[in-house]
CSV table of C-alpha atoms and ligand atoms in Angstrom, one decimal:
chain,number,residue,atom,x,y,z
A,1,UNK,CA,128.1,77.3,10.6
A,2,UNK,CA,125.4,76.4,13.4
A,3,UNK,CA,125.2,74.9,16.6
A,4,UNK,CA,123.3,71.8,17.0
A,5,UNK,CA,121.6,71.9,20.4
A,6,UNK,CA,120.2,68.3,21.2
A,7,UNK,CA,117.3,68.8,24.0
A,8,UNK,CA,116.7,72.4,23.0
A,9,UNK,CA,113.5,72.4,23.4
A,10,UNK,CA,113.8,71.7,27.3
A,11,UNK,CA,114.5,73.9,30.4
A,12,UNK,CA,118.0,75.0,30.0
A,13,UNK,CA,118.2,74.2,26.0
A,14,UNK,CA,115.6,76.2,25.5
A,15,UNK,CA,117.3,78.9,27.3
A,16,UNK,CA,120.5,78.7,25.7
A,17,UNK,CA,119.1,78.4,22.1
A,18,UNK,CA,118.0,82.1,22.3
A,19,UNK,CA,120.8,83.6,24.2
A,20,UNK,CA,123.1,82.0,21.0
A,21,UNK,CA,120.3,83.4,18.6
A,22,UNK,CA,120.6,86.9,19.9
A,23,UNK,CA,124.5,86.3,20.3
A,24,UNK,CA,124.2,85.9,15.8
A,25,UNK,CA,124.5,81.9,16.0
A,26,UNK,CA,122.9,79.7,14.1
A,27,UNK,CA,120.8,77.1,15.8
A,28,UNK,CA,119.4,73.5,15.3
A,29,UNK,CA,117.5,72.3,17.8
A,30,UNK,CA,117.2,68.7,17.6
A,31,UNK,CA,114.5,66.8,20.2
A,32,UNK,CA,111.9,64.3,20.7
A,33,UNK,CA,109.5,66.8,22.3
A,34,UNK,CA,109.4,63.9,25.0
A,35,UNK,CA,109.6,66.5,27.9
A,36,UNK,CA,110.6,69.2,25.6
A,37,UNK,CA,107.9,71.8,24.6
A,38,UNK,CA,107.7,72.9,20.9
A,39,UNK,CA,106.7,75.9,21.8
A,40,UNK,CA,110.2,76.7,23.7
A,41,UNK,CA,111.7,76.3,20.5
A,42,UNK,CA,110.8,80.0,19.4
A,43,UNK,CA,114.4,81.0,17.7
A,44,UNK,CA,116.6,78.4,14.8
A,45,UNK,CA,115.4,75.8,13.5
A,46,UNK,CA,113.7,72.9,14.7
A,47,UNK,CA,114.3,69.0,13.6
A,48,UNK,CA,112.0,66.7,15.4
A,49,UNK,CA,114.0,63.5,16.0
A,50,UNK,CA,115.3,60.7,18.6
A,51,UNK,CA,118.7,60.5,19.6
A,52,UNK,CA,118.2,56.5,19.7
A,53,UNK,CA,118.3,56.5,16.0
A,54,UNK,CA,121.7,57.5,14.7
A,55,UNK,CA,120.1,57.4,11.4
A,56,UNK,CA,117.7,60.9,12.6
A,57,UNK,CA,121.4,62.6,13.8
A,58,UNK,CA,123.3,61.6,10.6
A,59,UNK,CA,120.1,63.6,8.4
A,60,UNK,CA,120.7,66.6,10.1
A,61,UNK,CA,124.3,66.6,9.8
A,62,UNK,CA,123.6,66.0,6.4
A,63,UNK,CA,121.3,68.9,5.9
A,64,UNK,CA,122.9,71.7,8.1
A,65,UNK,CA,127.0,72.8,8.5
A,66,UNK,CA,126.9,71.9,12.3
A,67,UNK,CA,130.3,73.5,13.7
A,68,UNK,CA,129.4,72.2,17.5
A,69,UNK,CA,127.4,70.1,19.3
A,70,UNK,CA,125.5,71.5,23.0
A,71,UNK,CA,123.9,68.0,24.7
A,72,UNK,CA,121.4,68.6,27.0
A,73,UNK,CA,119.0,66.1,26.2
A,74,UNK,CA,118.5,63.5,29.3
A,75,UNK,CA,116.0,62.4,32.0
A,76,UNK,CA,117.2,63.9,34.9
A,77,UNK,CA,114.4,62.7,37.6
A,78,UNK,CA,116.8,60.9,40.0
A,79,UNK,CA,114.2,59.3,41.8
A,80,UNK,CA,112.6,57.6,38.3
A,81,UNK,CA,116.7,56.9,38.1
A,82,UNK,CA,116.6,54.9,41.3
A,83,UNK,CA,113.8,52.4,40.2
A,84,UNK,CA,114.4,52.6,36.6
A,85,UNK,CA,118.0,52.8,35.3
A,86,UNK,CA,118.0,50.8,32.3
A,87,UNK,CA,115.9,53.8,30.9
A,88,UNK,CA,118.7,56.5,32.3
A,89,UNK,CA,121.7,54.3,30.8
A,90,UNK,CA,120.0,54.0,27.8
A,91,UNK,CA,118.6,57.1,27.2
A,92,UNK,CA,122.0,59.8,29.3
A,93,UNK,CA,124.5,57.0,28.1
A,94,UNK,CA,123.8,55.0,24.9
A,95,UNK,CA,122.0,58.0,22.9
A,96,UNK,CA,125.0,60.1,24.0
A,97,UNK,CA,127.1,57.5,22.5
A,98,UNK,CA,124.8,57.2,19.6
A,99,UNK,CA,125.3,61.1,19.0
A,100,UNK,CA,128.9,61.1,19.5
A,101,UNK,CA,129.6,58.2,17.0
A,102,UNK,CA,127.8,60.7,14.1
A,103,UNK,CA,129.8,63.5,15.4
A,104,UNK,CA,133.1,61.6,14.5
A,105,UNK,CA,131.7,60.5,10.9
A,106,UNK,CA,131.0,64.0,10.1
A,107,UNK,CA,134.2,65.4,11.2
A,108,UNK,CA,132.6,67.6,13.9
A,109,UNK,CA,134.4,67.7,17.1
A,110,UNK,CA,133.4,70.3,19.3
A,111,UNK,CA,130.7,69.7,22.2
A,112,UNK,CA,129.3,71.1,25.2
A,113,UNK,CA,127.9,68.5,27.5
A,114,UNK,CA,125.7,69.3,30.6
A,115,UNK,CA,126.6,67.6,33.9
A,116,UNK,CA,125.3,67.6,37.3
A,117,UNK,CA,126.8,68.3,40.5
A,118,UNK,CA,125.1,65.1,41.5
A,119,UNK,CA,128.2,63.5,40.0
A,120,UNK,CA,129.9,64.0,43.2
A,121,UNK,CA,127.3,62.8,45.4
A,122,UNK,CA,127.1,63.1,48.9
A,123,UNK,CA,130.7,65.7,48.9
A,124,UNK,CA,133.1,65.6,52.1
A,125,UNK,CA,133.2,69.4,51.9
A,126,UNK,CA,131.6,72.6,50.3
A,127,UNK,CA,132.6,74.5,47.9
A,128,UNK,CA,132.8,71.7,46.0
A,129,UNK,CA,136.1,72.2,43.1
A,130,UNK,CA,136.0,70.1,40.2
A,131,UNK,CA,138.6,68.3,41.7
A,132,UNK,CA,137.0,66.8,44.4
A,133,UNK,CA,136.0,63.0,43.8
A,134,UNK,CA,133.1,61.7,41.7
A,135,UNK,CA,131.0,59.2,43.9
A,136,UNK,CA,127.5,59.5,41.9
A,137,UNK,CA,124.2,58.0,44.6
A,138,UNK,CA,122.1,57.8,42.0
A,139,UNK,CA,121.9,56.2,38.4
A,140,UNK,CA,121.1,59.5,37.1
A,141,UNK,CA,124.6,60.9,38.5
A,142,UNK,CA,126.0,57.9,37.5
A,143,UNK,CA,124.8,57.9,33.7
A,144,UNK,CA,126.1,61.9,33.2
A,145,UNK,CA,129.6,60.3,35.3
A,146,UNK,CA,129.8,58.3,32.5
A,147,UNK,CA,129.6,60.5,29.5
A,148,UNK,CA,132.2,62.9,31.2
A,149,UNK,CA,134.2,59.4,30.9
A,150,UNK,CA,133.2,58.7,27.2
A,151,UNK,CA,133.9,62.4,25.9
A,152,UNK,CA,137.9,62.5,28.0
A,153,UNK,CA,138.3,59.0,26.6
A,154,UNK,CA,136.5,60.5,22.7
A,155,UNK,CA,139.1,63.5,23.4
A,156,UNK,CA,142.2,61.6,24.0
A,157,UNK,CA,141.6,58.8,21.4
A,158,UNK,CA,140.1,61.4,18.6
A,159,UNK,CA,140.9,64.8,19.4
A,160,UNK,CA,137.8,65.5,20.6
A,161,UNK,CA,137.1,69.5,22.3
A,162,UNK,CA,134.6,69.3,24.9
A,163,UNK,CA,133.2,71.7,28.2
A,164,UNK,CA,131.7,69.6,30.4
A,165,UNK,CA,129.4,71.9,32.1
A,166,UNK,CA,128.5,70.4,35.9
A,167,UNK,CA,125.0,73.0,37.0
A,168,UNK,CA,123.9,73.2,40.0
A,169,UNK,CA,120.2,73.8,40.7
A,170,UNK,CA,119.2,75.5,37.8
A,171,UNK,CA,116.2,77.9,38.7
A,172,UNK,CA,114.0,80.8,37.5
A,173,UNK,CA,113.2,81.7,34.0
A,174,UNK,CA,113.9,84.2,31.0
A,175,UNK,CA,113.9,87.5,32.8
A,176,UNK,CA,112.2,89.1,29.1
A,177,UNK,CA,109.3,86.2,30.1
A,178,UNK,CA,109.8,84.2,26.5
A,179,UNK,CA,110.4,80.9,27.9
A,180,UNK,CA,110.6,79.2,31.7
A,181,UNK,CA,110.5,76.2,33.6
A,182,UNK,CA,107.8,73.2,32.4
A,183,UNK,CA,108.3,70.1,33.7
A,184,UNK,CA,105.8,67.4,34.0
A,185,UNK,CA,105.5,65.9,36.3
A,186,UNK,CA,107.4,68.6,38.4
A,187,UNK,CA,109.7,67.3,41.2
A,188,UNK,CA,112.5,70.8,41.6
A,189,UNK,CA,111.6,72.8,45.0
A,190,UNK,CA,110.9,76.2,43.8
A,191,UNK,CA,108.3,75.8,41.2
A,192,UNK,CA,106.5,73.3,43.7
A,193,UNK,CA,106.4,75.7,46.1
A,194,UNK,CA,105.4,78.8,43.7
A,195,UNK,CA,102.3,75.8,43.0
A,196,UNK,CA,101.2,76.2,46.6
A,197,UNK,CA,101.2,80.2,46.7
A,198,UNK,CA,98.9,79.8,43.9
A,199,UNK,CA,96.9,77.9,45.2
A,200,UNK,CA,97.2,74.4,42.7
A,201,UNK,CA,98.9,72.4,45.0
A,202,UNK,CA,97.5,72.4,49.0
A,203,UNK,CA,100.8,73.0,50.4
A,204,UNK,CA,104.7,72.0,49.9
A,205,UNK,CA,106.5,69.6,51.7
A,206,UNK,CA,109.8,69.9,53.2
A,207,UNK,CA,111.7,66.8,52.6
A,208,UNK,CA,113.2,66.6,56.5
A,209,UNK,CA,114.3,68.7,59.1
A,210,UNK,CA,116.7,66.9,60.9
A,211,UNK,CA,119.8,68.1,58.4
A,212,UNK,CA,122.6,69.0,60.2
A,213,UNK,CA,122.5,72.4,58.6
A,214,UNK,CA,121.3,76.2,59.8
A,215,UNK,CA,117.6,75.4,60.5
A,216,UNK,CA,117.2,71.7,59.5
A,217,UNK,CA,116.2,71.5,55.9
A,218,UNK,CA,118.4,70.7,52.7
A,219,UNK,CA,120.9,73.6,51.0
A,220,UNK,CA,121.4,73.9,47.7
A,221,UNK,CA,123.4,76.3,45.2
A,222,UNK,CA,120.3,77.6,43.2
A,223,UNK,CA,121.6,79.2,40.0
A,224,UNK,CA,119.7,81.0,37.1
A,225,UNK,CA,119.1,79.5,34.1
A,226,UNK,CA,120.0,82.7,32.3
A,227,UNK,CA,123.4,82.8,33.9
A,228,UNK,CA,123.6,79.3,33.0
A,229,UNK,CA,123.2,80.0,29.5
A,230,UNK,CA,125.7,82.9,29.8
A,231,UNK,CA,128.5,80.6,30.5
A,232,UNK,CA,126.9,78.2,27.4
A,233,UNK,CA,127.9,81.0,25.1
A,234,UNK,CA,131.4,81.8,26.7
A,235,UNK,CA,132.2,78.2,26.7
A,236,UNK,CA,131.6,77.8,23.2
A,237,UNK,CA,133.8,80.9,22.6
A,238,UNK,CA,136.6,79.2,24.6
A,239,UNK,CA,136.5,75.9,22.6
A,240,UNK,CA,136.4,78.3,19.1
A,241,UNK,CA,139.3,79.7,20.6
A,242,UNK,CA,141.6,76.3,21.1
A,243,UNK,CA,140.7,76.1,24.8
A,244,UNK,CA,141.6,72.7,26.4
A,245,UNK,CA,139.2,70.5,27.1
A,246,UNK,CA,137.7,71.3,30.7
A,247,UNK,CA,135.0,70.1,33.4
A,248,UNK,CA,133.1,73.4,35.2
A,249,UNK,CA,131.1,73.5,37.6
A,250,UNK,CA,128.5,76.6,37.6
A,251,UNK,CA,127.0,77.0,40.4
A,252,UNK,CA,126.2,81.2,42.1
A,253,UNK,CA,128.6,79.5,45.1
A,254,UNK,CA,125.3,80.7,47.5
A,255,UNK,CA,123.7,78.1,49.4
A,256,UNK,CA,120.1,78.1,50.5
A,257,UNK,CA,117.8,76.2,52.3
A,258,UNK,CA,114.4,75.0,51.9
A,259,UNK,CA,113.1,76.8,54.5
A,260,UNK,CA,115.1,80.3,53.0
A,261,UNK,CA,113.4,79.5,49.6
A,262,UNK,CA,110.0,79.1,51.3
A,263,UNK,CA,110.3,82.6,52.6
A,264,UNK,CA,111.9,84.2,49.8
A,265,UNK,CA,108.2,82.8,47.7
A,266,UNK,CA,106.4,84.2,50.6
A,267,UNK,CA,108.3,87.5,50.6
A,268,UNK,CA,108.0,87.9,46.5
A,269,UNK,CA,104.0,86.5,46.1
A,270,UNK,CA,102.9,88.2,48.9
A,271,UNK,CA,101.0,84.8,49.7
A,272,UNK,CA,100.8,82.4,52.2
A,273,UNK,CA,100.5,78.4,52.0
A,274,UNK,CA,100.6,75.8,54.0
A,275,UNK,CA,104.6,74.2,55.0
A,276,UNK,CA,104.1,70.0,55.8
A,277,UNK,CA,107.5,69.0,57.8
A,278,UNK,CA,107.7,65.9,56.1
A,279,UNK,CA,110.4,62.6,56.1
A,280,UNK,CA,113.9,63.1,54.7
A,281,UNK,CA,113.6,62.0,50.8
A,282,UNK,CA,116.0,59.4,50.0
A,283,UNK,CA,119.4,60.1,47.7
A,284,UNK,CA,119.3,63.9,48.8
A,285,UNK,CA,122.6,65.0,49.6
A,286,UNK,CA,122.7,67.0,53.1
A,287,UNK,CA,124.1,70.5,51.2
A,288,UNK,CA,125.4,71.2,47.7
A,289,UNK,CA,127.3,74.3,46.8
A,290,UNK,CA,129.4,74.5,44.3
A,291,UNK,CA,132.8,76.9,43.5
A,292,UNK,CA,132.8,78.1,40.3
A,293,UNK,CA,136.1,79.9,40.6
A,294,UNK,CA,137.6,77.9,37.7
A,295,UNK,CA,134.3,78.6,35.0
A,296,UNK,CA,135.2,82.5,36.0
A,297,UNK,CA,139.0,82.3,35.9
A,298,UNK,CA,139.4,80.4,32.4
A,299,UNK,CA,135.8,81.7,31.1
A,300,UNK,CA,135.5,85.2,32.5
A,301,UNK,CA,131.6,84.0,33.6
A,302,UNK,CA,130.3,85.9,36.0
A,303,UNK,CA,126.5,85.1,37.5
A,304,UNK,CA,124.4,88.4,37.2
A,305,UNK,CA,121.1,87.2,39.4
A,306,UNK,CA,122.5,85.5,42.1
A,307,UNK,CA,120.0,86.9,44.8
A,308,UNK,CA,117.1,83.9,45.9
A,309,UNK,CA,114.9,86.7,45.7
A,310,UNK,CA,115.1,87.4,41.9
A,311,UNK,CA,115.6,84.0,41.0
A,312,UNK,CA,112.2,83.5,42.4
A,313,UNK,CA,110.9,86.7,40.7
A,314,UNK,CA,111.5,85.6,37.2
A,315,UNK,CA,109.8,81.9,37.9
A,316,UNK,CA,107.0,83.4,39.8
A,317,UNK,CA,106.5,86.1,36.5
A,318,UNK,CA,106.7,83.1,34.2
A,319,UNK,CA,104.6,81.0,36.4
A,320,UNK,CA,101.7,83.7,37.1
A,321,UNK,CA,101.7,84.1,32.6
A,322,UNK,CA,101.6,80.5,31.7
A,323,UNK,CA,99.8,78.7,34.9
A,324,UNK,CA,102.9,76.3,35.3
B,1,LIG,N1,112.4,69.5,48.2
B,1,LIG,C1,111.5,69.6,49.2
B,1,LIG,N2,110.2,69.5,48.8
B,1,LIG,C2,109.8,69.3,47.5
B,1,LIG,C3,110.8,69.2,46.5
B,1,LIG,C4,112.1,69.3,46.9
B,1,LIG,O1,111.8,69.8,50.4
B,1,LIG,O2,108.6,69.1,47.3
B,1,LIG,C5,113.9,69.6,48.6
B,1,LIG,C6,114.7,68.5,48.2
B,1,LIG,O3,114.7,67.5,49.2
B,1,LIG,C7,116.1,69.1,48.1
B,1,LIG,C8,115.8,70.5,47.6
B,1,LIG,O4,114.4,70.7,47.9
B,1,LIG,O5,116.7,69.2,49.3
B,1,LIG,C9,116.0,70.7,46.1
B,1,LIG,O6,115.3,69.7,45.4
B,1,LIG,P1,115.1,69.6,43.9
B,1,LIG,O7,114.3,68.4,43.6
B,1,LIG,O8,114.5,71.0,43.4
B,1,LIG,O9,116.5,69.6,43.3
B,1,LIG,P2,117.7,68.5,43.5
B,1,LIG,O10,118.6,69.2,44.5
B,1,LIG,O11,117.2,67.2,44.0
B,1,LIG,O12,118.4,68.4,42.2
């Protein structure tokens, strides 16, 4: 039997897809290499396809025994969300829709779906539990809100087995250097500021200093993409194993600032760059940390690079091989 992983040629996908390959799955990755990279598709197979057309989905059901489904494929720039989100409804909603509809005709009823801690938007107090209420600020939040909806509603109605999987800031890259972070364009903090200390971008701008946190800027709960890919594998071993269906956040329950993961770049590059104090951007939440008590109680997950420092090691690594 094999895992379909829908986006697997993207950040996290990517990551995941050989973490299950060296864990003895078999893979499909299924993506329309819009922001995905071929080239992070280095373990399974590979189907080039659109989730927009059921009729691509149904063919690889048809041609592989797919046991469960991972979704990661989704635009996930919230600003692009803000002033375009017909494209986010359509492409985080109605493709996920599209997807799930084949799932049922096949008989295949097991999926992994990655959410966002920006589901909860701006939170009234850190940790944040699953618990705590789901006010999305953002059309991107809002369109991952609504396929936790779709998939309780798919579970209740159909029987349905699903881990929705909320990340935090996912960060760094394989720590063996196969695969790593490529976006383009690149909005996420630390590869823009591992840009500057290399010199392609002038300097890195911190999006306001008026927060009311340690020294001004922004925290966030920066997890690594290996860990998240960790609790991938675990999940799907829970949902094998008749595990109700659950929402986790994964988060390394550390927050940092801006300003912490300027000097932690500084500290690992041994370079210095030029820091612009700039304006607050708008839709960023003052500080997100997450608790992932509950993905290590019912999981047994358990982050193994949780230090800003490392994190930063493996995407400066991957950044210093590949130029991104
Ligand atoms: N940020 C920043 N300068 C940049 C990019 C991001 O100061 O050039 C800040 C941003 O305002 C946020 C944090 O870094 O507080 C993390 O942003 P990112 O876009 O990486 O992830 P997000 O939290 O928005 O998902």
């Amino acid at each position: 039997m094999a895992v379909l992983i829908c986006g697997g040629a993207g950040y996290i996908g990517s990551h995941v897809n050989k973490m299950l390959n060296r864990k003895g799955h078999e893979t499909v990755v299924f993506d329309n290499l819009v922001y995905g990279h071929r080239e992070a598709v280095k373990w399974g197979s590979f189907v080039e396809g659109d989730l927009k057309n059921p009729e691509e989905i149904k063919t690889v059901f048809e041609t592989y025994p797919i046991d469960a489904v991972m979704h990661f494929a989704a635009y996930a720039y919230v600003g692009e969300s803000v002033t375009d989100p017909e494209k986010y409804y359509f492409n985080n909603v109605v493709n996920a829709l599209n997807l799930l509809q084949v799932m049922r005709k096949y008989g295949c009823d097991k999926i992994i779906f990655s959410s966002t801690c920006a589901t909860y938007g701006e939170p009234e107090q850190v940790p944040i539990t699953e618990d705590m209420p789901q006010n999305p600020i953002n059309p991107y939040g809002a369109s991952k809100l609504m396929v936790e909806r779709i998939l309780k509603d798919y579970s209740q109605a159909y029987g349905f087995d699903y881990a929705i999987l909320r990340y935090f800031n996912a960060a760094g890259a394989d720590p063996e250097g196969e695969i790593g972070e490529n976006h383009d364009p690149e909005t996420h903090l630390i590869p823009l500021v591992l840009d500057a200390a290399s010199g392609r971008r002038s300097d890195i701008k911190v999006f306001g200093t008026d927060y009311p946190t340690r020294d001004g800027s922004c925290v966030r709960d920066y997890i690594h993409v290996a860990d998240l890919a960790d609790a991938h594998i675990l999940a799907l071993k829970y949902l094998q194993n008749n595990g109700m269906s659950e929402c986790f956040n994964l988060g390394n329950e550390r927050g940092t600032s801006v300003l912490e993961v300027i000097k932690a770049v500084r500290k690992v590059t041994g370079k210095d760059f030029k820091v612009t104090l700039a304006e607050r951007r708008p839709g960023d939440p003052v500080t997100l940390v997450g608790s992932s008590d509950k993905a290590k109680a019912m999981l047994g997950w358990r982050p193994n690079y949780v230090d800003i420092e490392t994190i930063v090691e493996h995407a400066w690594k991957w950044h210093e091989k590949t130029g991104w």
